């Protein structure tokens, strides 16, 4: 799920943005299809090995466990497919810049390209881990694995990958939601700055997933913790800018007073509703994240359900609900017809938000009380755990609501194509214009050269010794444990 | 306000000024973060534990940890088992010659392990049917290397080559499987069934089936237990618990057997003989 749903969604949305925001055809659509096919083939390989029990190693692989090589090769194909996407996004942006000298790249495209750059950096860690350590072990060419090294390389990817998933939601916040609400984007420059800050602060922070690991020193963990704190800057920038944009919309629609504009917003529109629900969950997820990333407090919640609750809330909740809304927003122009039922779309979004809250709130609480995660089964007869049972039942109920919502989402998209009654939808998707559209954009915020240099410097500072130490100190290796039979 | 209201990029000078300011700011922040993480925090923390500043800073970088190296043992480390599942070994086992193995088994093994794989003396000699070629090869290889002590077979294994071992493994693994569903025996205690199929979370005991089931995805060398003689299973569990059998990688079985009570070991797969 984590790899596949997100990667395909982001690729599809990126291609859509590249065509609709730049108003030019995609460069090399054949290559785009090739990337798509690679992704599909890779997914089939991954799913087949997982379902047949040849790849019970889960999302982060847990070396020295080794699954069937087909599983890892499938993942590599998915990643290679997404690299094609990255290159196409950057080429599309460059072509547009060449054709429109002196003009800033439209924000939606700039942010998509920022995500492509981020993803190229992000995947280096996991690609090196797979190609040089895990796949050789899976083929039986090597018999031992340095677990510390593989964990470190995966951590390189592990935080930035969630920003790769998150950025499309932010693109919708900045460029689609204000338009859908009938307002303007409060500041185009601020939006650009926050995407760049995500690029800078998203990468050199992965060690915050290894706070409790013994293989790294406190200093590197500390600096990566502080850099993680800096992520609060673009997040708060976004909260501010998007709220301000929404406020303009509310006031344009006649909202008065300190909070009157909130009620005046067109909540019946799925994009606006989703943005509101997403922001709501963002508070809880963000708060949980602040606890996780604090070196000290992390010890308290390490490997408990709290962590699962956090990433379900922020990814499954805040981010995925925006994926839904984006799909609803762009589907009419893809299908050429209006939505058969906006009410069903609203119900689906509500169900998703409520289900996600109901499912993950009990996990937060149980996690604080010591419920560990990644466990197949608990002994609920044990007196120290028996009181968890009702909480787990609540959480399960939330899970059922999510299943219903997911099914409804699929129906909502399918119904575009089966319910012929709906009217034709001629208007192309529009992106929000800035409140002050004539504000000049500095060249640095219209490209990525400068920022790539900084990513390189920061990554070198944050990761060079933590990786190099495995070759300097030559620590003991773990014997490969094959689970593929 | 520009007249055509079209957005534009800044002039070259403004762009350069922006880049320089931002770069300086990022640089300053990075330096500050580094100072905080590698100097300020370690030195302050170090004071509370009596570390001098220099040591504290070194430790923050991961230099000089642990403060005192553990004394290194001069004894060469001995792996639990030297059977490595690299692709060469796996291919060798796969390509074992069952016909050659059959002839060899007739000559050297039949006295104790009957040609059909059953035991000539179920009280002490195990069944070798139903075991995978990998399971058989692993045990033969370990016994030959002395990693699993088996006085009855050690002498004859010294004479055999690796090729002989893979041939024997091929032969015995291809014999018709003799599977006995443990649940078919009503003498089996319900507790044993629970342990075999569910384990016991309160003791962190995984279900035996989680590994000892050909489709479970357990370790490659895991032997089948169904069809094995109860007496043999009991002695092996006792040997693991006592640490006298220690060729199981990562001490997997030693740890599990050590948690079973003697009564549980005795009840284990305690089924009438086939
Ligand atoms: Cu993270």
mmCIF file of N, CA and C and ligand atoms in Angstrom, chain A residues 158-159 162 205 208-209, ligand 1:
data_model
loop_
_atom_site.group_PDB
_atom_site.id
_atom_site.type_symbol
_atom_site.label_atom_id
_atom_site.label_comp_id
_atom_site.label_asym_id
_atom_site.label_seq_id
_atom_site.Cartn_x
_atom_site.Cartn_y
_atom_site.Cartn_z
ATOM 1 N N UNK A 158 13.432 6.899 4.655
ATOM 2 C CA UNK A 158 12.202 6.719 5.417
ATOM 3 C C UNK A 158 11.476 8.015 5.754
ATOM 4 N N UNK A 159 12.201 9.085 6.050
ATOM 5 C CA UNK A 159 11.417 10.280 6.339
ATOM 6 C C UNK A 159 11.021 11.011 5.069
ATOM 7 N N UNK A 162 7.875 10.105 3.177
ATOM 8 C CA UNK A 162 6.558 10.570 3.601
ATOM 9 C C UNK A 162 6.299 11.982 3.084
ATOM 10 N N UNK A 205 17.122 14.068 8.000
ATOM 11 C CA UNK A 205 16.466 13.902 9.291
ATOM 12 C C UNK A 205 16.107 12.449 9.597
ATOM 13 N N UNK A 208 15.978 10.228 12.902
ATOM 14 C CA UNK A 208 14.989 10.288 13.964
ATOM 15 C C UNK A 208 14.148 9.005 14.017
ATOM 16 N N UNK A 209 14.326 8.140 13.023
ATOM 17 C CA UNK A 209 13.679 6.832 13.101
ATOM 18 C C UNK A 209 14.559 5.831 13.833
HETATM 19 CU CU1 LIG C 1 10.213 10.519 9.902
#
